[in-house]
mmCIF file of C-alpha atoms in Angstrom:
data_model
loop_
_atom_site.group_PDB
_atom_site.id
_atom_site.type_symbol
_atom_site.label_atom_id
_atom_site.label_comp_id
_atom_site.label_asym_id
_atom_site.label_seq_id
_atom_site.Cartn_x
_atom_site.Cartn_y
_atom_site.Cartn_z
ATOM 1 C CA MET A 183 12.833 145.733 82.263
ATOM 2 C CA VAL A 184 10.553 148.667 81.336
ATOM 3 C CA ALA A 185 6.930 148.371 80.707
ATOM 4 C CA ILE A 186 5.462 149.585 77.369
ATOM 5 C CA PRO A 187 2.483 151.817 77.864
ATOM 6 C CA VAL A 188 -0.588 149.701 77.121
ATOM 7 C CA ALA A 189 -4.203 149.697 77.761
ATOM 8 C CA SER A 190 -5.545 149.108 81.342
ATOM 9 C CA GLY A 191 -5.397 145.501 82.442
ATOM 10 C CA ILE A 192 -2.487 144.503 80.242
ATOM 11 C CA THR A 193 0.842 144.396 82.199
ATOM 12 C CA ASP A 194 2.635 141.545 80.588
ATOM 13 C CA ILE A 195 4.148 143.303 77.636
ATOM 14 C CA ASP A 196 7.604 144.626 78.434
ATOM 15 C CA VAL A 197 10.768 145.743 76.762
ATOM 16 C CA LEU A 198 13.935 144.201 77.757
ATOM 17 C CA ASP A 199 16.813 146.705 77.713
ATOM 18 C CA THR A 200 19.594 144.475 76.296
ATOM 19 C CA HIS A 201 21.355 146.823 73.861
ATOM 20 C CA ALA A 202 21.817 150.570 73.608
ATOM 21 C CA ALA A 203 20.156 150.969 70.418
ATOM 22 C CA VAL A 204 17.980 147.733 70.258
ATOM 23 C CA SER A 205 14.917 146.654 72.162
ATOM 24 C CA VAL A 206 13.641 143.077 72.668
ATOM 25 C CA TRP A 207 10.080 142.642 73.804
ATOM 26 C CA ARG A 208 8.521 140.145 76.080
ATOM 27 C CA VAL A 209 4.723 139.431 75.260
ATOM 28 C CA GLY A 210 3.707 136.866 77.830
ATOM 29 C CA ASP A 211 5.849 133.948 77.373
ATOM 30 C CA SER A 212 7.082 135.129 73.861
ATOM 31 C CA ILE A 213 10.136 137.113 73.203
ATOM 32 C CA LEU A 214 10.206 139.348 70.114
ATOM 33 C CA GLY A 215 13.397 141.115 68.695
ATOM 34 C CA PRO A 216 13.560 144.007 66.265
ATOM 35 C CA GLU A 217 13.083 141.693 63.296
ATOM 36 C CA ASN A 218 9.519 141.262 64.595
ATOM 37 C CA GLN A 219 8.453 144.799 64.992
ATOM 38 C CA PRO A 220 5.439 144.317 62.722
ATOM 39 C CA VAL A 221 4.264 141.512 65.126
ATOM 40 C CA LEU A 222 4.309 143.839 68.168
ATOM 41 C CA SER A 223 2.475 146.485 66.181
ATOM 42 C CA ALA A 224 -0.178 143.990 65.367
ATOM 43 C CA ILE A 225 -0.371 142.760 68.990
ATOM 44 C CA HIS A 226 -0.653 146.444 70.150
ATOM 45 C CA ARG A 227 -3.697 147.112 67.664
ATOM 46 C CA LEU A 228 -5.214 143.932 68.855
ATOM 47 C CA LEU A 229 -4.900 144.322 72.631
ATOM 48 C CA CYS A 230 -4.235 147.896 73.342
ATOM 49 C CA THR A 231 -5.985 150.323 70.975
ATOM 50 C CA GLY A 232 -9.551 149.280 71.881
ATOM 51 C CA LEU A 233 -10.461 149.339 68.136
ATOM 52 C CA PRO A 234 -12.981 146.836 66.729
ATOM 53 C CA CYS A 235 -11.410 143.671 65.433
ATOM 54 C CA GLY A 236 -13.234 143.264 62.326
ATOM 55 C CA GLN A 237 -11.036 140.659 60.663
ATOM 56 C CA PRO A 238 -8.598 137.836 61.670
ATOM 57 C CA VAL A 239 -4.884 138.616 62.496
ATOM 58 C CA PHE A 240 -2.835 136.008 60.649
ATOM 59 C CA PHE A 241 0.581 135.276 61.775
ATOM 60 C CA TYR A 242 2.692 133.166 59.538
ATOM 61 C CA GLY A 243 6.321 131.970 59.545
ATOM 62 C CA PRO A 244 8.682 128.937 59.675
ATOM 63 C CA SER A 245 8.727 126.214 62.290
ATOM 64 C CA GLY A 246 10.581 127.473 65.393
ATOM 65 C CA CYS A 247 9.838 131.046 64.896
ATOM 66 C CA GLY A 248 7.428 131.036 68.020
ATOM 67 C CA LYS A 249 4.135 131.201 66.411
ATOM 68 C CA THR A 250 2.524 128.785 69.032
ATOM 69 C CA HIS A 251 4.033 130.500 72.064
ATOM 70 C CA LEU A 252 2.536 133.776 70.737
ATOM 71 C CA ALA A 253 -0.880 132.216 69.984
ATOM 72 C CA ARG A 254 -0.996 130.935 73.459
ATOM 73 C CA ALA A 255 0.311 134.309 75.065
ATOM 74 C CA LEU A 256 -2.249 136.268 73.378
ATOM 75 C CA VAL A 257 -5.155 134.359 74.755
ATOM 76 C CA LYS A 258 -3.618 134.682 78.338
ATOM 77 C CA LEU A 259 -3.152 138.559 77.809
ATOM 78 C CA TRP A 260 -6.787 138.791 76.507
ATOM 79 C CA ARG A 261 -8.037 137.087 79.644
ATOM 80 C CA GLN A 262 -6.144 139.563 81.804
ATOM 81 C CA ARG A 263 -7.780 142.407 80.009
ATOM 82 C CA GLU A 264 -10.765 143.413 82.050
ATOM 83 C CA ASN A 265 -10.880 139.965 83.405
ATOM 84 C CA ARG A 266 -12.269 138.616 80.168
ATOM 85 C CA ARG A 267 -12.636 134.829 80.378
ATOM 86 C CA SER A 268 -14.201 133.908 76.949
ATOM 87 C CA ALA A 269 -10.870 133.274 75.073
ATOM 88 C CA LYS A 270 -9.673 130.044 73.688
ATOM 89 C CA TYR A 271 -6.503 128.593 72.148
ATOM 90 C CA VAL A 272 -6.994 125.584 69.917
ATOM 91 C CA TYR A 273 -4.561 123.631 67.886
ATOM 92 C CA SER A 274 -6.163 123.294 64.236
ATOM 93 C CA VAL A 275 -6.107 119.520 64.297
ATOM 94 C CA ASP A 276 -7.798 119.367 67.799
ATOM 95 C CA PHE A 277 -10.520 121.640 66.363
ATOM 96 C CA ALA A 278 -11.156 119.117 63.651
ATOM 97 C CA ARG A 279 -11.133 116.149 66.195
ATOM 98 C CA GLU A 280 -13.482 118.018 68.465
ATOM 99 C CA LEU A 281 -15.914 118.623 65.538
ATOM 100 C CA ALA A 282 -15.785 114.901 64.507
ATOM 101 C CA GLU A 283 -16.503 113.879 68.031
ATOM 102 C CA ALA A 284 -19.380 116.344 68.324
ATOM 103 C CA ILE A 285 -20.926 115.030 65.210
ATOM 104 C CA ASP A 286 -20.578 111.424 66.274
ATOM 105 C CA THR A 287 -22.131 112.259 69.656
ATOM 106 C CA LYS A 288 -24.761 114.553 68.196
ATOM 107 C CA THR A 289 -23.490 117.454 70.247
ATOM 108 C CA ALA A 290 -22.594 119.736 67.212
ATOM 109 C CA ASP A 291 -24.987 122.438 68.404
ATOM 110 C CA GLU A 292 -23.073 122.745 71.808
ATOM 111 C CA PHE A 293 -19.779 122.612 70.023
ATOM 112 C CA ARG A 294 -20.757 125.544 67.877
ATOM 113 C CA GLU A 295 -22.083 127.580 70.799
ATOM 114 C CA ARG A 296 -18.896 127.001 72.661
ATOM 115 C CA TYR A 297 -16.622 128.472 69.875
ATOM 116 C CA ARG A 298 -19.193 131.085 68.493
ATOM 117 C CA ARG A 299 -19.739 132.896 71.840
ATOM 118 C CA LEU A 300 -16.040 133.591 72.398
ATOM 119 C CA SER A 301 -14.674 137.157 72.464
ATOM 120 C CA PHE A 302 -11.191 135.830 71.279
ATOM 121 C CA LEU A 303 -10.310 132.776 69.369
ATOM 122 C CA SER A 304 -6.709 131.706 68.626
ATOM 123 C CA VAL A 305 -6.359 128.736 66.076
ATOM 124 C CA ASP A 306 -2.723 127.443 65.671
ATOM 125 C CA ASP A 307 -1.315 125.785 62.411
ATOM 126 C CA VAL A 308 -4.403 126.418 60.455
ATOM 127 C CA HIS A 309 -2.591 125.054 57.252
ATOM 128 C CA LEU A 310 -2.899 121.609 58.805
ATOM 129 C CA LEU A 311 -6.694 121.746 58.080
ATOM 130 C CA GLN A 312 -5.996 121.403 54.291
ATOM 131 C CA GLY A 313 -7.926 118.446 53.185
ATOM 132 C CA ARG A 314 -10.236 118.353 56.157
ATOM 133 C CA THR A 315 -13.143 119.785 54.487
ATOM 134 C CA ALA A 316 -15.855 119.538 57.199
ATOM 135 C CA ALA A 317 -13.442 121.232 59.772
ATOM 136 C CA GLU A 318 -12.559 124.059 57.198
ATOM 137 C CA GLU A 319 -16.070 124.817 56.464
ATOM 138 C CA GLU A 320 -16.978 124.784 60.123
ATOM 139 C CA LEU A 321 -14.214 127.059 60.901
ATOM 140 C CA ALA A 322 -15.153 129.499 58.096
ATOM 141 C CA ARG A 323 -18.661 129.597 59.322
ATOM 142 C CA THR A 324 -17.400 130.160 62.965
ATOM 143 C CA LEU A 325 -15.117 133.099 61.751
ATOM 144 C CA ASP A 326 -18.144 134.624 59.945
ATOM 145 C CA VAL A 327 -20.074 134.702 63.346
ATOM 146 C CA LEU A 328 -17.096 135.927 65.300
ATOM 147 C CA VAL A 329 -16.153 138.638 62.771
ATOM 148 C CA GLU A 330 -19.669 139.874 62.608
ATOM 149 C CA ALA A 331 -19.667 140.164 66.502
ATOM 150 C CA GLU A 332 -16.304 142.099 66.329
ATOM 151 C CA ALA A 333 -14.484 139.407 68.322
ATOM 152 C CA ALA A 334 -10.856 139.087 68.092
ATOM 153 C CA VAL A 335 -9.453 136.228 66.070
ATOM 154 C CA VAL A 336 -5.886 135.194 65.677
ATOM 155 C CA MET A 337 -4.678 132.380 63.285
ATOM 156 C CA THR A 338 -1.200 131.049 62.611
ATOM 157 C CA ALA A 339 0.235 129.027 59.725
ATOM 158 C CA ALA A 340 3.569 128.128 58.056
ATOM 159 C CA VAL A 341 2.784 130.211 55.032
ATOM 160 C CA ALA A 342 0.722 133.555 54.186
ATOM 161 C CA PRO A 343 -2.989 132.963 53.664
ATOM 162 C CA GLU A 344 -2.929 133.596 49.951
ATOM 163 C CA ARG A 345 -0.579 130.459 49.789
ATOM 164 C CA LEU A 346 -3.027 128.235 51.452
ATOM 165 C CA ASN A 347 -4.409 127.101 48.227
ATOM 166 C CA GLY A 348 -5.558 123.644 49.738
ATOM 167 C CA LEU A 349 -8.205 125.390 51.991
ATOM 168 C CA VAL A 350 -11.728 125.764 50.874
ATOM 169 C CA ALA A 351 -12.366 129.112 49.125
ATOM 170 C CA HIS A 352 -14.636 130.419 51.846
ATOM 171 C CA LEU A 353 -11.998 129.920 54.641
ATOM 172 C CA GLN A 354 -9.148 131.101 52.425
ATOM 173 C CA SER A 355 -10.886 134.251 51.416
ATOM 174 C CA ARG A 356 -11.921 135.085 55.070
ATOM 175 C CA LEU A 357 -8.126 134.610 56.006
ATOM 176 C CA VAL A 358 -6.786 136.704 53.143
ATOM 177 C CA ALA A 359 -9.218 139.468 54.087
ATOM 178 C CA GLY A 360 -7.487 139.763 57.448
ATOM 179 C CA LEU A 361 -4.248 141.371 58.648
ATOM 180 C CA ALA A 362 -1.241 138.992 57.475
ATOM 181 C CA VAL A 363 1.843 139.432 59.548
ATOM 182 C CA PRO A 364 5.033 137.483 58.905
ATOM 183 C CA VAL A 365 6.909 136.196 62.039
ATOM 184 C CA ALA A 366 10.645 135.932 61.643
ATOM 185 C CA LEU A 367 13.088 133.646 63.242
ATOM 186 C CA PRO A 368 14.677 135.148 66.220
ATOM 187 C CA GLY A 369 17.723 137.490 65.357
ATOM 188 C CA LEU A 370 20.745 138.018 67.587
ATOM 189 C CA GLU A 371 19.143 140.190 70.235
ATOM 190 C CA ALA A 372 16.018 137.826 70.544
ATOM 191 C CA ARG A 373 18.209 134.684 70.569
ATOM 192 C CA ARG A 374 20.167 136.027 73.554
ATOM 193 C CA GLU A 375 16.950 136.787 75.553
ATOM 194 C CA ILE A 376 15.470 133.423 74.699
ATOM 195 C CA LEU A 377 18.686 131.661 75.794
ATOM 196 C CA ARG A 378 18.645 133.823 79.061
ATOM 197 C CA ALA A 379 14.968 132.769 79.768
ATOM 198 C CA LEU A 380 15.665 129.068 78.899
ATOM 199 C CA ALA A 381 18.800 129.074 81.194
ATOM 200 C CA THR A 382 16.742 130.668 83.972
ATOM 201 C CA SER A 383 13.997 128.042 83.754
ATOM 202 C CA ARG A 384 16.729 125.288 84.091
ATOM 203 C CA LYS A 385 18.349 127.137 86.955
ATOM 204 C CA MET A 386 21.543 127.405 84.782
ATOM 205 C CA VAL A 387 23.843 130.493 85.807
ATOM 206 C CA LEU A 388 25.290 131.854 82.470
ATOM 207 C CA GLU A 389 27.540 134.878 82.252
ATOM 208 C CA ASP A 390 26.705 137.476 79.569
ATOM 209 C CA GLY A 391 29.757 136.564 77.563
ATOM 210 C CA VAL A 392 28.451 132.988 77.260
ATOM 211 C CA LEU A 393 24.965 134.006 76.309
ATOM 212 C CA GLU A 394 26.510 136.391 73.657
ATOM 213 C CA ALA A 395 28.676 133.478 72.236
ATOM 214 C CA LEU A 396 25.773 131.189 72.003
ATOM 215 C CA ALA A 397 23.569 133.707 70.381
ATOM 216 C CA GLU A 398 26.126 134.600 67.869
ATOM 217 C CA GLY A 399 27.069 131.006 67.034
ATOM 218 C CA LEU A 400 23.454 129.610 66.713
ATOM 219 C CA ARG A 401 20.818 130.112 64.031
ATOM 220 C CA GLY A 402 17.277 128.823 63.907
ATOM 221 C CA GLY A 403 14.300 128.990 66.283
ATOM 222 C CA ILE A 404 13.498 128.223 69.710
ATOM 223 C CA PRO A 405 13.944 124.232 69.345
ATOM 224 C CA ALA A 406 17.402 124.762 67.975
ATOM 225 C CA LEU A 407 18.339 127.158 70.799
ATOM 226 C CA SER A 408 16.882 124.809 73.565
ATOM 227 C CA GLY A 409 18.788 121.836 72.092
ATOM 228 C CA ALA A 410 22.061 123.681 71.984
ATOM 229 C CA LEU A 411 21.567 124.635 75.589
ATOM 230 C CA SER A 412 20.889 121.061 76.613
ATOM 231 C CA ARG A 413 24.194 119.845 74.888
ATOM 232 C CA LEU A 414 26.172 122.638 76.599
ATOM 233 C CA GLU A 415 24.598 121.581 79.941
ATOM 234 C CA ALA A 416 25.326 117.996 79.407
ATOM 235 C CA ALA A 417 29.003 118.662 78.427
ATOM 236 C CA ALA A 418 29.598 120.837 81.368
ATOM 237 C CA GLN A 419 28.105 118.173 83.846
ATOM 238 C CA MET A 420 30.258 115.461 82.199
ATOM 239 C CA ASP A 421 33.440 117.464 82.346
ATOM 240 C CA GLY A 422 32.562 118.870 85.858
ATOM 241 C CA GLN A 423 33.639 122.304 84.593
ATOM 242 C CA PRO A 424 31.726 125.568 84.654
ATOM 243 C CA ILE A 425 30.207 126.880 81.422
ATOM 244 C CA THR A 426 32.596 129.173 79.754
ATOM 245 C CA VAL A 427 32.851 130.789 76.456
ATOM 246 C CA GLU A 428 35.459 128.430 75.446
ATOM 247 C CA ALA A 429 33.110 125.506 76.315
ATOM 248 C CA VAL A 430 30.378 127.044 74.038
ATOM 249 C CA ARG A 431 32.904 127.222 71.194
ATOM 250 C CA ARG A 432 33.691 123.529 71.642
ATOM 251 C CA VAL A 433 30.029 122.618 71.678
ATOM 252 C CA LEU A 434 29.271 124.729 68.625
ATOM 253 C CA LYS A 435 32.259 123.165 66.704
ATOM 254 C CA ALA A 436 31.162 119.622 67.590
ATOM 255 C CA ARG A 437 27.727 120.160 65.919
ATOM 256 C CA PRO A 438 27.204 117.588 63.293
ATOM 257 C CA GLY A 439 27.521 119.194 59.848
ATOM 258 C CA ARG A 440 24.605 119.272 57.314
ATOM 259 C CA PRO A 441 25.358 118.596 53.733
ATOM 260 C CA ARG A 442 24.343 120.962 50.915
ATOM 261 C CA PRO A 443 20.701 120.243 49.933
ATOM 262 C CA SER A 444 20.163 118.802 46.404
ATOM 263 C CA ILE A 445 18.111 120.455 43.706
ATOM 264 C CA ALA A 446 15.371 117.939 44.449
ATOM 265 C CA GLU A 447 15.379 118.843 48.107
ATOM 266 C CA ILE A 448 15.168 122.553 47.273
ATOM 267 C CA ALA A 449 12.275 121.863 44.902
ATOM 268 C CA THR A 450 10.465 119.929 47.556
ATOM 269 C CA ALA A 451 10.888 122.639 50.219
ATOM 270 C CA ALA A 452 9.847 125.488 47.820
ATOM 271 C CA ALA A 453 6.738 123.421 46.792
ATOM 272 C CA LYS A 454 5.782 122.840 50.361
ATOM 273 C CA TYR A 455 6.338 126.492 51.217
ATOM 274 C CA PHE A 456 4.057 127.710 48.334
ATOM 275 C CA SER A 457 1.478 124.856 48.983
ATOM 276 C CA LEU A 458 2.155 123.332 45.532
ATOM 277 C CA ARG A 459 3.471 120.020 44.280
ATOM 278 C CA VAL A 460 6.954 119.282 42.962
ATOM 279 C CA ARG A 461 5.462 118.308 39.670
ATOM 280 C CA ASP A 462 3.818 121.872 39.483
ATOM 281 C CA LEU A 463 7.205 123.358 39.497
ATOM 282 C CA ARG A 464 8.639 121.129 37.133
ATOM 283 C CA GLY A 465 5.662 121.287 34.827
ATOM 284 C CA PRO A 466 4.714 123.715 31.975
ATOM 285 C CA SER A 467 2.165 125.811 34.027
ATOM 286 C CA ARG A 468 2.659 129.667 33.744
ATOM 287 C CA ARG A 469 0.274 130.355 36.583
ATOM 288 C CA GLN A 470 1.801 133.300 38.596
ATOM 289 C CA THR A 471 2.076 131.305 41.818
ATOM 290 C CA ILE A 472 3.713 128.477 40.210
ATOM 291 C CA VAL A 473 6.114 130.795 38.368
ATOM 292 C CA THR A 474 7.155 132.640 41.428
ATOM 293 C CA ALA A 475 7.831 129.250 43.376
ATOM 294 C CA ARG A 476 9.806 127.908 40.344
ATOM 295 C CA ASP A 477 11.727 130.982 40.084
ATOM 296 C CA VAL A 478 12.644 131.025 43.780
ATOM 297 C CA ALA A 479 13.549 127.298 43.677
ATOM 298 C CA MET A 480 15.828 127.940 40.660
ATOM 299 C CA TYR A 481 17.437 130.898 42.393
ATOM 300 C CA LEU A 482 18.062 128.843 45.661
ATOM 301 C CA ALA A 483 19.479 125.935 43.467
ATOM 302 C CA ARG A 484 21.892 128.198 41.968
ATOM 303 C CA THR A 485 22.959 130.066 45.053
ATOM 304 C CA VAL A 486 23.015 127.195 47.659
ATOM 305 C CA THR A 487 24.139 124.188 45.538
ATOM 306 C CA ARG A 488 27.154 123.967 43.184
ATOM 307 C CA ALA A 489 24.922 123.084 40.432
ATOM 308 C CA SER A 490 25.384 124.703 36.961
ATOM 309 C CA LEU A 491 22.620 126.409 35.246
ATOM 310 C CA HIS A 492 22.440 123.459 32.804
ATOM 311 C CA GLN A 493 21.987 120.962 35.603
ATOM 312 C CA ILE A 494 19.294 123.209 37.238
ATOM 313 C CA GLY A 495 17.525 123.487 33.955
ATOM 314 C CA GLN A 496 17.693 119.637 33.429
ATOM 315 C CA TYR A 497 15.986 119.028 36.671
ATOM 316 C CA PHE A 498 13.187 121.517 35.842
ATOM 317 C CA ALA A 499 11.938 119.289 32.912
ATOM 318 C CA GLY A 500 14.852 120.205 30.625
ATOM 319 C CA ARG A 501 14.633 123.875 30.636
ATOM 320 C CA ASP A 502 17.304 126.005 28.898
ATOM 321 C CA HIS A 503 20.037 127.461 30.853
ATOM 322 C CA THR A 504 18.922 130.800 29.743
ATOM 323 C CA THR A 505 15.512 130.245 31.315
ATOM 324 C CA VAL A 506 17.257 129.484 34.627
ATOM 325 C CA ALA A 507 19.665 132.608 34.416
ATOM 326 C CA HIS A 508 16.452 134.738 33.717
ATOM 327 C CA ALA A 509 14.738 133.316 36.716
ATOM 328 C CA CYS A 510 17.746 133.883 39.024
ATOM 329 C CA ARG A 511 18.096 137.547 37.746
ATOM 330 C CA LYS A 512 14.256 138.199 38.306
ATOM 331 C CA THR A 513 14.316 136.723 41.699
ATOM 332 C CA GLU A 514 17.406 138.743 42.581
ATOM 333 C CA ARG A 515 15.548 142.054 41.600
ATOM 334 C CA LEU A 516 12.599 141.102 43.501
ATOM 335 C CA LEU A 517 14.464 140.589 46.701
ATOM 336 C CA ALA A 518 14.983 144.210 46.819
ATOM 337 C CA SER A 519 11.410 145.230 46.110
ATOM 338 C CA ASP A 520 9.027 142.403 46.915
ATOM 339 C CA GLY A 521 8.561 141.537 50.619
ATOM 340 C CA PHE A 522 6.848 138.201 50.068
ATOM 341 C CA VAL A 523 9.501 136.983 47.831
ATOM 342 C CA ARG A 524 12.295 138.168 50.134
ATOM 343 C CA SER A 525 10.395 136.318 53.075
ATOM 344 C CA ALA A 526 10.169 133.216 51.021
ATOM 345 C CA VAL A 527 13.872 133.113 50.244
ATOM 346 C CA ASP A 528 14.973 133.959 53.761
ATOM 347 C CA GLN A 529 12.740 131.345 55.300
ATOM 348 C CA LEU A 530 13.672 128.595 52.836
ATOM 349 C CA ARG A 531 17.294 129.363 53.408
ATOM 350 C CA GLU A 532 16.873 128.766 57.125
ATOM 351 C CA ARG A 533 15.011 125.317 56.441
ATOM 352 C CA LEU A 534 17.874 124.440 53.943
ATOM 353 C CA GLU A 535 20.566 125.578 56.255
ATOM 354 C CA TYR A 536 23.849 123.773 55.725
ATOM 355 C CA ASP A 537 27.276 123.958 56.848
ATOM 356 C CA SER A 538 29.670 125.384 54.192
ATOM 357 C CA PRO A 539 33.195 123.955 53.774
#
């Protein structure tokens, strides 16, 4: 384990030498692989450069990618820096609850003082505030104060800030003005090190070959990795045998299969990802956000299901098969040139993951 050169007071960012050509970083309790190099760059800028913060850093990605671990770890690291204590992590729903309680008990001024004097605020899953207008407006005003004071602000959500159309305009514009950084699900190298850390925490001794077989055979985020490790541990205890590569293969083979998603399930997942309604995707609107979401849904329906162009078009309000074909070709081109579309397709594929025959 070799420490990355960082600013004074930050000692818990390390690089794990796991492969001759690839590095995996440990940031507090978070483990980041090469697929998350932009995340590490954002962390370095936030914690190590000493530059004024100015705007929120917004981490977004699918469930299981490690956003919550990251949001908590950054608060811990900030507190270590020059012994700063005025840092806070809060789950967005808890922020809304605390505000409601403060209003009920007539302690709103104390609530605001508690949040607005912070040097670092980390709010997790901010997308869950959509529809909670009082909390959204309060958070927006809190960010105004913190940004003016050049405090550090970290937000996390399932999607990019420009896709959080359900937030009040003031809050969304403040988030859009920040640095948005996608957080990818862990790749092979990161999965290996996450599994190693999980095994160590459970006092499981696993050979490198076992870790490699698990990392290669699994996909998804931290919950999926933890669940697979639990099944492997339970099987080994039941059989009274050591955990071997062959045992890993048996556990992986025994996983329950998932059927191919339907067109309706794909449309639902795409609508949720883009913060839209399914009826928006099936409707006539030509608004750019809706068109992009509809095209992505049609592309995934074509590539993930066995549905014909005609069947896909029928689901999307009877659109002609040539319209579906055009949407698929357009999305295919954008995958090579548009990072947002590529991230949307990749993340939706992960959510819709199925076992092919």
